[in-house]
CSV table of C-alpha atoms and ligand atoms in Angstrom, one decimal:
chain,number,residue,atom,x,y,z
A,144,UNK,CA,0.0,0.0,0.0
A,145,UNK,CA,1.4,3.4,-1.0
A,146,UNK,CA,1.2,6.5,1.2
A,147,UNK,CA,-2.1,7.7,-0.3
A,148,UNK,CA,-3.9,4.4,0.3
A,149,UNK,CA,-2.4,4.0,3.8
A,150,UNK,CA,-3.8,7.4,4.7
A,151,UNK,CA,-7.2,6.5,3.4
A,152,UNK,CA,-7.5,2.9,4.5
A,153,UNK,CA,-5.4,2.5,7.6
A,154,UNK,CA,-5.5,5.8,9.4
A,155,UNK,CA,-8.1,6.9,12.0
A,156,UNK,CA,-9.5,10.4,12.5
A,157,UNK,CA,-7.9,13.2,14.6
A,158,UNK,CA,-5.2,11.9,16.9
A,159,UNK,CA,-6.3,8.3,16.2
A,160,UNK,CA,-7.2,7.8,19.9
A,161,UNK,CA,-10.3,5.8,19.1
A,162,UNK,CA,-8.7,3.8,16.3
A,163,UNK,CA,-5.9,2.8,18.7
A,164,UNK,CA,-8.3,2.2,21.6
A,165,UNK,CA,-10.2,-0.4,19.5
A,166,UNK,CA,-7.1,-2.5,19.1
A,167,UNK,CA,-5.8,-1.8,22.6
A,168,UNK,CA,-9.0,-3.0,24.2
A,169,UNK,CA,-8.5,-6.5,22.7
A,170,UNK,CA,-4.9,-6.6,23.8
A,171,UNK,CA,-6.0,-5.8,27.4
A,172,UNK,CA,-8.5,-8.6,27.5
A,173,UNK,CA,-7.5,-11.9,29.1
A,174,UNK,CA,-9.1,-15.3,28.3
A,175,UNK,CA,-9.3,-17.9,31.1
A,176,UNK,CA,-9.1,-21.3,29.5
A,177,UNK,CA,-10.8,-24.6,30.7
A,178,UNK,CA,-9.2,-28.0,30.3
A,179,UNK,CA,-10.2,-31.6,29.6
A,180,UNK,CA,-13.6,-30.8,28.2
A,181,UNK,CA,-15.1,-33.0,25.5
A,182,UNK,CA,-14.6,-31.0,22.2
A,183,UNK,CA,-15.8,-33.7,19.8
A,184,UNK,CA,-18.2,-32.5,17.1
A,185,UNK,CA,-17.4,-28.8,17.7
A,186,UNK,CA,-17.8,-26.1,15.1
A,187,UNK,CA,-17.7,-22.3,14.7
A,188,UNK,CA,-21.2,-22.2,13.0
A,189,UNK,CA,-23.6,-19.6,14.2
A,190,UNK,CA,-27.1,-18.4,13.3
A,191,UNK,CA,-27.5,-14.7,12.7
A,192,UNK,CA,-30.7,-12.9,11.5
A,193,UNK,CA,-32.1,-16.3,10.4
A,194,UNK,CA,-29.0,-17.2,8.3
A,195,UNK,CA,-26.4,-19.9,9.2
A,196,UNK,CA,-22.9,-18.5,9.0
A,197,UNK,CA,-19.9,-20.9,8.9
A,198,UNK,CA,-18.1,-18.6,11.4
A,199,UNK,CA,-19.3,-15.6,13.4
A,200,UNK,CA,-17.4,-13.3,11.0
A,201,UNK,CA,-18.3,-11.0,8.2
A,202,UNK,CA,-16.3,-8.6,6.0
A,203,UNK,CA,-17.1,-5.1,7.1
A,204,UNK,CA,-18.4,-2.7,4.4
A,205,UNK,CA,-15.6,-0.5,3.2
A,206,UNK,CA,-15.6,2.0,0.3
A,207,UNK,CA,-13.7,2.3,-2.9
A,208,UNK,CA,-11.9,-1.1,-2.9
A,209,UNK,CA,-10.7,-0.6,-6.5
A,210,UNK,CA,-8.1,1.8,-5.0
A,211,UNK,CA,-6.5,-1.4,-3.6
A,212,UNK,CA,-6.9,-3.8,-6.5
A,213,UNK,CA,-8.3,-3.4,-10.1
A,214,UNK,CA,-11.1,-5.9,-9.4
A,215,UNK,CA,-12.1,-4.2,-6.1
A,216,UNK,CA,-15.2,-5.5,-4.4
A,217,UNK,CA,-15.6,-8.2,-7.0
A,218,UNK,CA,-12.3,-9.7,-5.9
A,219,UNK,CA,-13.2,-9.4,-2.2
A,220,UNK,CA,-16.6,-11.1,-2.8
A,221,UNK,CA,-14.8,-14.0,-4.5
A,222,UNK,CA,-12.2,-14.3,-1.7
A,223,UNK,CA,-15.0,-14.4,0.8
A,224,UNK,CA,-17.0,-17.0,-1.1
A,225,UNK,CA,-13.9,-19.3,-1.1
A,226,UNK,CA,-13.9,-19.2,2.7
A,227,UNK,CA,-17.7,-19.4,3.2
A,228,UNK,CA,-17.7,-15.9,4.7
A,229,UNK,CA,-20.1,-13.1,3.7
A,230,UNK,CA,-18.9,-9.7,2.7
A,231,UNK,CA,-21.1,-6.7,3.5
A,232,UNK,CA,-21.1,-4.5,0.4
A,233,UNK,CA,-20.7,-0.8,1.0
A,234,UNK,CA,-23.1,1.7,-0.8
A,235,UNK,CA,-19.8,3.3,-1.8
A,236,UNK,CA,-18.7,0.2,-3.7
A,237,UNK,CA,-16.5,1.0,-6.7
A,238,UNK,CA,-17.8,-2.0,-8.6
A,239,UNK,CA,-21.3,-2.5,-9.9
A,240,UNK,CA,-23.8,-4.4,-7.6
A,241,UNK,CA,-24.4,-7.1,-10.2
A,242,UNK,CA,-20.8,-8.1,-10.8
A,243,UNK,CA,-20.1,-8.2,-7.1
A,244,UNK,CA,-23.2,-10.4,-6.6
A,245,UNK,CA,-22.2,-12.7,-9.4
A,246,UNK,CA,-18.7,-13.3,-8.0
A,247,UNK,CA,-19.9,-13.9,-4.5
A,248,UNK,CA,-23.5,-15.1,-4.5
A,249,UNK,CA,-23.7,-15.9,-0.8
A,250,UNK,CA,-22.7,-12.3,0.1
A,251,UNK,CA,-26.2,-11.0,0.4
A,252,UNK,CA,-25.8,-8.2,3.0
A,253,UNK,CA,-25.8,-4.6,1.8
A,254,UNK,CA,-24.9,-1.4,3.7
A,255,UNK,CA,-26.8,1.8,3.1
A,256,UNK,CA,-26.1,5.4,3.9
A,257,UNK,CA,-28.9,7.9,4.5
A,258,UNK,CA,-29.3,9.6,1.1
A,259,UNK,CA,-30.6,12.9,2.2
A,260,UNK,CA,-34.3,12.1,2.1
A,261,UNK,CA,-36.7,9.2,2.9
A,262,UNK,CA,-37.5,8.6,-0.7
A,263,UNK,CA,-33.9,8.5,-2.0
A,264,UNK,CA,-32.8,6.2,0.9
A,265,UNK,CA,-35.7,3.9,0.2
A,266,UNK,CA,-34.8,3.9,-3.6
A,267,UNK,CA,-31.2,2.8,-2.7
A,268,UNK,CA,-32.6,0.0,-0.5
A,269,UNK,CA,-34.9,-1.1,-3.3
A,270,UNK,CA,-32.0,-1.2,-5.8
A,271,UNK,CA,-30.1,-3.5,-3.4
A,272,UNK,CA,-33.1,-5.8,-2.9
A,273,UNK,CA,-33.6,-6.0,-6.7
A,274,UNK,CA,-29.9,-7.1,-7.0
A,275,UNK,CA,-30.6,-9.9,-4.6
A,276,UNK,CA,-29.4,-8.5,-1.3
A,277,UNK,CA,-31.7,-9.5,1.6
A,278,UNK,CA,-30.1,-8.2,4.8
A,279,UNK,CA,-29.6,-4.4,5.0
A,280,UNK,CA,-27.4,-2.3,7.3
A,281,UNK,CA,-27.9,1.4,7.8
A,282,UNK,CA,-24.8,3.2,8.9
A,283,UNK,CA,-25.7,6.1,11.2
A,284,UNK,CA,-22.4,7.2,12.7
A,285,UNK,CA,-20.9,9.1,9.8
A,286,UNK,CA,-23.2,12.0,8.9
A,287,UNK,CA,-20.0,13.9,8.1
A,288,UNK,CA,-16.5,12.7,7.6
A,289,UNK,CA,-14.3,12.8,10.7
A,290,UNK,CA,-11.2,15.0,10.9
A,291,UNK,CA,-8.9,13.1,8.6
A,292,UNK,CA,-5.6,14.7,9.2
A,293,UNK,CA,-3.6,12.0,7.5
A,294,UNK,CA,-5.7,12.2,4.3
A,295,UNK,CA,-5.1,15.9,4.2
A,296,UNK,CA,-1.4,15.6,4.7
A,297,UNK,CA,-1.1,12.9,2.0
A,298,UNK,CA,-3.4,15.0,-0.3
A,299,UNK,CA,-5.6,12.0,-0.8
A,300,UNK,CA,-8.0,12.3,-3.7
A,301,UNK,CA,-10.0,9.6,-5.6
A,302,UNK,CA,-8.5,9.0,-9.0
A,303,UNK,CA,-10.9,9.6,-11.9
A,304,UNK,CA,-11.5,5.9,-12.5
A,305,UNK,CA,-12.6,5.1,-9.0
A,306,UNK,CA,-16.0,6.3,-7.8
A,307,UNK,CA,-19.2,5.1,-6.0
A,308,UNK,CA,-20.6,3.7,-9.3
A,309,UNK,CA,-23.9,2.5,-7.8
A,310,UNK,CA,-24.8,5.9,-6.4
A,311,UNK,CA,-24.3,7.8,-9.7
A,312,UNK,CA,-28.0,7.8,-10.4
A,313,UNK,CA,-28.9,9.4,-7.1
A,314,UNK,CA,-28.7,13.2,-7.3
A,315,UNK,CA,-27.2,14.8,-4.1
A,316,UNK,CA,-29.8,16.9,-2.2
A,317,UNK,CA,-30.0,20.4,-3.6
A,318,UNK,CA,-28.2,23.1,-1.6
A,319,UNK,CA,-29.8,26.5,-1.3
A,320,UNK,CA,-27.8,28.5,1.2
A,321,UNK,CA,-30.1,30.3,3.8
A,322,UNK,CA,-29.8,34.0,4.2
A,323,UNK,CA,-27.3,34.9,6.9
A,324,UNK,CA,-26.1,31.2,7.1
A,325,UNK,CA,-23.3,30.9,9.5
A,326,UNK,CA,-22.3,27.2,9.1
A,327,UNK,CA,-22.4,24.9,6.2
A,328,UNK,CA,-22.6,22.0,8.6
A,329,UNK,CA,-25.6,23.2,10.7
A,330,UNK,CA,-27.3,25.2,8.0
A,331,UNK,CA,-27.1,22.6,5.2
A,332,UNK,CA,-25.8,19.1,6.1
A,333,UNK,CA,-27.9,18.8,9.3
A,334,UNK,CA,-31.0,19.4,7.3
A,335,UNK,CA,-30.4,16.3,5.3
A,336,UNK,CA,-29.7,14.0,8.2
A,337,UNK,CA,-32.1,11.4,9.5
A,338,UNK,CA,-33.7,11.2,12.9
A,339,UNK,CA,-35.1,8.1,14.7
A,340,UNK,CA,-38.5,8.8,13.2
A,341,UNK,CA,-37.1,8.6,9.6
A,342,UNK,CA,-35.3,5.3,10.4
A,343,UNK,CA,-38.5,3.9,12.0
A,344,UNK,CA,-40.3,4.9,8.8
A,345,UNK,CA,-37.7,3.2,6.6
A,346,UNK,CA,-37.8,0.0,8.7
A,347,UNK,CA,-41.6,-0.2,8.3
A,348,UNK,CA,-41.3,0.1,4.5
A,349,UNK,CA,-38.8,-2.8,4.1
A,350,UNK,CA,-39.6,-6.5,4.0
A,351,UNK,CA,-36.1,-7.5,5.1
A,352,UNK,CA,-34.2,-7.2,8.3
A,353,UNK,CA,-32.3,-3.9,8.8
A,354,UNK,CA,-29.4,-3.5,11.3
A,355,UNK,CA,-28.2,-0.1,12.6
A,356,UNK,CA,-24.4,0.3,12.4
A,357,UNK,CA,-22.6,2.7,14.6
A,358,UNK,CA,-24.2,2.3,18.0
A,359,UNK,CA,-22.1,3.0,21.1
A,360,UNK,CA,-24.7,4.1,23.8
A,361,UNK,CA,-26.9,1.5,25.4
A,362,UNK,CA,-30.0,3.8,25.2
A,363,UNK,CA,-29.5,4.1,21.4
A,364,UNK,CA,-29.4,0.3,21.2
A,365,UNK,CA,-32.6,0.2,23.2
A,366,UNK,CA,-34.2,2.8,20.8
A,367,UNK,CA,-33.1,0.7,17.8
A,368,UNK,CA,-34.8,-2.3,19.4
A,369,UNK,CA,-38.0,-0.3,20.1
A,370,UNK,CA,-38.3,0.9,16.5
A,371,UNK,CA,-38.0,-2.6,15.0
A,372,UNK,CA,-34.4,-2.7,13.9
A,373,UNK,CA,-33.4,-6.3,13.5
A,374,UNK,CA,-30.2,-5.7,15.5
A,375,UNK,CA,-27.4,-3.3,16.0
A,376,UNK,CA,-23.7,-3.2,15.1
A,377,UNK,CA,-21.6,-1.7,17.9
A,378,UNK,CA,-19.1,0.3,15.9
A,379,UNK,CA,-17.2,3.6,15.8
A,380,UNK,CA,-16.4,3.2,12.1
A,381,UNK,CA,-13.0,1.9,12.9
A,382,UNK,CA,-12.1,5.2,14.7
A,383,UNK,CA,-12.6,7.2,11.5
A,384,UNK,CA,-15.4,9.5,12.7
A,385,UNK,CA,-15.5,10.9,16.3
A,386,UNK,CA,-12.0,10.7,17.7
A,387,UNK,CA,-12.2,10.1,21.5
A,388,UNK,CA,-15.3,7.9,21.2
A,389,UNK,CA,-14.9,4.7,23.3
A,390,UNK,CA,-13.4,1.5,22.1
A,391,UNK,CA,-16.2,-0.8,20.7
A,392,UNK,CA,-15.1,-3.7,22.9
A,393,UNK,CA,-15.6,-1.7,26.1
A,394,UNK,CA,-19.0,-0.3,24.9
A,395,UNK,CA,-20.3,-3.8,24.1
A,396,UNK,CA,-21.2,-5.3,27.5
A,397,UNK,CA,-23.4,-2.5,28.6
A,398,UNK,CA,-25.3,-2.6,25.3
A,399,UNK,CA,-25.8,-6.4,25.5
A,400,UNK,CA,-27.1,-6.0,29.1
A,401,UNK,CA,-29.5,-3.3,28.0
A,402,UNK,CA,-31.1,-5.1,25.0
A,403,UNK,CA,-30.9,-8.6,26.4
A,404,UNK,CA,-29.1,-11.7,25.3
A,405,UNK,CA,-31.4,-12.6,22.4
A,406,UNK,CA,-31.3,-9.4,20.5
A,407,UNK,CA,-28.7,-9.5,17.7
A,408,UNK,CA,-25.7,-7.4,18.7
A,409,UNK,CA,-22.8,-7.5,16.3
A,410,UNK,CA,-19.6,-5.5,16.7
A,411,UNK,CA,-16.5,-4.3,14.8
A,412,UNK,CA,-13.3,-2.3,15.3
A,413,UNK,CA,-9.9,-3.6,16.1
A,414,UNK,CA,-10.3,-7.3,15.5
A,415,UNK,CA,-6.9,-8.5,14.3
A,416,UNK,CA,-6.7,-12.1,15.5
A,417,UNK,CA,-9.1,-15.1,15.7
A,418,UNK,CA,-8.9,-14.9,19.5
A,419,UNK,CA,-10.3,-11.4,19.3
A,420,UNK,CA,-13.5,-12.9,17.8
A,421,UNK,CA,-13.7,-15.3,20.8
A,422,UNK,CA,-13.3,-12.3,23.2
A,423,UNK,CA,-16.1,-10.3,21.4
A,424,UNK,CA,-18.4,-13.3,21.5
A,425,UNK,CA,-17.7,-13.8,25.2
A,426,UNK,CA,-18.8,-10.2,25.8
A,427,UNK,CA,-22.1,-10.8,24.0
A,428,UNK,CA,-21.6,-10.2,20.3
A,429,UNK,CA,-23.4,-12.7,18.0
A,430,UNK,CA,-20.8,-12.0,15.2
A,431,UNK,CA,-18.1,-9.6,14.3
A,432,UNK,CA,-17.1,-7.6,11.2
A,433,UNK,CA,-13.5,-7.1,10.1
A,434,UNK,CA,-12.3,-4.1,7.9
A,435,UNK,CA,-8.7,-3.2,7.6
A,436,UNK,CA,-7.1,-6.7,7.7
A,437,UNK,CA,-9.2,-7.5,4.6
A,438,UNK,CA,-8.1,-4.3,2.9
A,439,UNK,CA,-4.5,-5.4,3.4
A,440,UNK,CA,-5.2,-8.8,2.0
A,441,UNK,CA,-6.9,-7.3,-1.0
A,442,UNK,CA,-4.0,-4.9,-1.6
A,443,UNK,CA,-1.4,-7.6,-1.4
A,444,UNK,CA,-3.0,-10.4,-3.5
A,445,UNK,CA,-6.6,-9.6,-4.6
A,446,UNK,CA,-9.1,-12.4,-4.0
A,447,UNK,CA,-6.4,-14.8,-2.8
A,448,UNK,CA,-5.2,-12.2,-0.2
A,449,UNK,CA,-8.8,-11.7,1.1
A,450,UNK,CA,-9.2,-15.5,1.3
A,451,UNK,CA,-5.9,-15.9,3.1
A,452,UNK,CA,-6.8,-13.3,5.8
A,453,UNK,CA,-10.2,-14.9,6.3
A,454,UNK,CA,-8.6,-18.4,6.6
A,455,UNK,CA,-6.1,-17.2,9.2
A,456,UNK,CA,-8.9,-15.6,11.2
A,457,UNK,CA,-11.1,-18.8,11.0
A,458,UNK,CA,-8.2,-21.1,11.9
A,459,UNK,CA,-7.1,-18.8,14.8
A,460,UNK,CA,-10.7,-18.8,16.1
A,461,UNK,CA,-10.9,-22.6,16.0
A,462,UNK,CA,-7.5,-22.8,17.8
A,463,UNK,CA,-8.6,-20.3,20.4
A,464,UNK,CA,-11.8,-22.3,21.0
A,465,UNK,CA,-10.0,-25.6,21.4
A,466,UNK,CA,-7.3,-24.1,23.7
A,467,UNK,CA,-9.9,-22.5,25.9
A,468,UNK,CA,-12.2,-25.5,26.0
A,469,UNK,CA,-15.1,-24.3,23.8
A,470,UNK,CA,-16.6,-26.8,21.3
A,471,UNK,CA,-19.3,-24.4,20.0
A,472,UNK,CA,-19.9,-20.7,20.1
A,473,UNK,CA,-22.5,-21.3,22.7
A,474,UNK,CA,-19.7,-22.5,25.0
A,475,UNK,CA,-18.0,-19.1,24.8
A,476,UNK,CA,-19.2,-17.4,28.0
A,477,UNK,CA,-18.8,-14.0,29.5
A,478,UNK,CA,-17.0,-15.2,32.6
A,479,UNK,CA,-14.1,-16.5,30.4
A,480,UNK,CA,-12.9,-13.0,29.6
A,481,UNK,CA,-11.5,-10.5,32.0
A,482,UNK,CA,-11.2,-6.9,30.7
A,483,UNK,CA,-8.3,-4.9,32.2
A,484,UNK,CA,-9.7,-1.5,31.0
B,247,LIG,C1,-11.2,2.7,4.4
B,247,LIG,C2,-12.5,2.5,5.1
B,247,LIG,C3,-13.7,2.7,4.5
B,247,LIG,C4,-14.9,2.5,5.1
B,247,LIG,N1,-16.0,2.7,4.5
B,247,LIG,C5,-17.2,2.4,5.1
B,247,LIG,C6,-18.4,2.5,4.4
B,247,LIG,O1,-18.5,2.8,3.2
B,247,LIG,N2,-19.6,2.2,5.1
B,247,LIG,C7,-19.6,1.8,6.4
B,247,LIG,O2,-20.6,1.5,7.0
B,247,LIG,N3,-18.4,1.7,7.1
B,247,LIG,C8,-17.2,1.9,6.4
B,247,LIG,N4,-16.1,1.7,7.1
B,247,LIG,C9,-16.1,1.2,8.5
B,247,LIG,C10,-16.0,-0.3,8.5
B,247,LIG,O3,-17.2,-0.9,8.1
B,247,LIG,C11,-15.8,-0.9,9.9
B,247,LIG,O4,-16.7,-0.3,10.8
B,247,LIG,C12,-14.4,-0.6,10.4
B,247,LIG,O5,-13.4,-0.7,9.4
B,247,LIG,C13,-14.1,-1.7,11.5
B,247,LIG,O6,-12.8,-1.5,12.1
B,247,LIG,P1,-11.5,-2.3,11.6
B,247,LIG,O7,-11.0,-1.7,10.3
B,247,LIG,O8,-10.6,-2.0,12.8
B,247,LIG,O9,-11.8,-3.8,11.5
B,247,LIG,C14,-14.8,2.0,6.5
B,247,LIG,C15,-13.6,1.7,7.1
B,247,LIG,C16,-12.5,1.9,6.4
B,247,LIG,C17,-11.2,1.6,7.1
């Protein structure tokens, strides 16, 4: 990865406190192993939103993958398919929906952004459903970009041949500056942002489960549950938005306590090893998503690189389960993990 791509894909926002905290939280967790249990017939299989997953692991949605490899998201989907793992496709995919679906048919999760109005957001959701996606994620933690100092320093810009090709047909909301406007952010952007009522409306119009991604506060998780979201993803966007937000691993337990053990809570941020997946599951996540390690695999070796990273994570999770005495994901219990936060 060259300096431009490193600034875009690997850096966090601001002083990168949150991006670092995500990883540090896993490093500060300790797993207490149990011995001599019967581990025959074990597996990493898990059921999430009515689907069976071979492992509690998905590829997080991340934008503009053609910056890393000329086949972009299409290569990622193929690499995921080879390891029976699903990729969540970003609305800011740089490859067309249909070619991504064709190269990874079991990757049927799609991530939406709010598109400035109810109608346009619903139109994007319908486009994804028409392409065969049947689990939707609405990302709610990035109404504006974070303060991306490293991108500014590297003078990062998208090259002309990389863009959000699937969004080209959706016009951005018109901008009419108000008289005496003081702030572009509060006078313009804030007007196009959704509230809980908008998201509740969207959920009611959809026939498929919708997860909210970017939840850190237990009350927001409870609100998501009340309005009928199928689950939440505890996430701080990999530390790319609000710097100083808490590490996702440390936010997870209070959220699971608030919404109860049966409500689907997924998480992402800072997962770098298979044992990190075990730790997140012990603290109540039903599955995790992984972003930057996949970007690195894609940059190094396209579909094979993605596949290799996923294989490592799957194998490491199995090893961690065996070494800690867990035959199935149900055996991964909260009292196995001690957080030294
Ligand atoms: C370069 C980059 C682009 C991203 N683009 C999106 C996006 O388009 N939509 C989204 O919901 N999240 C996006 N994310 C956030 C990821 O989905 C995920 O929350 C984060 O990468 C997880 O942290 P990790 O990279 O430490 O695994 C992006 C993350 C990165 C690193």
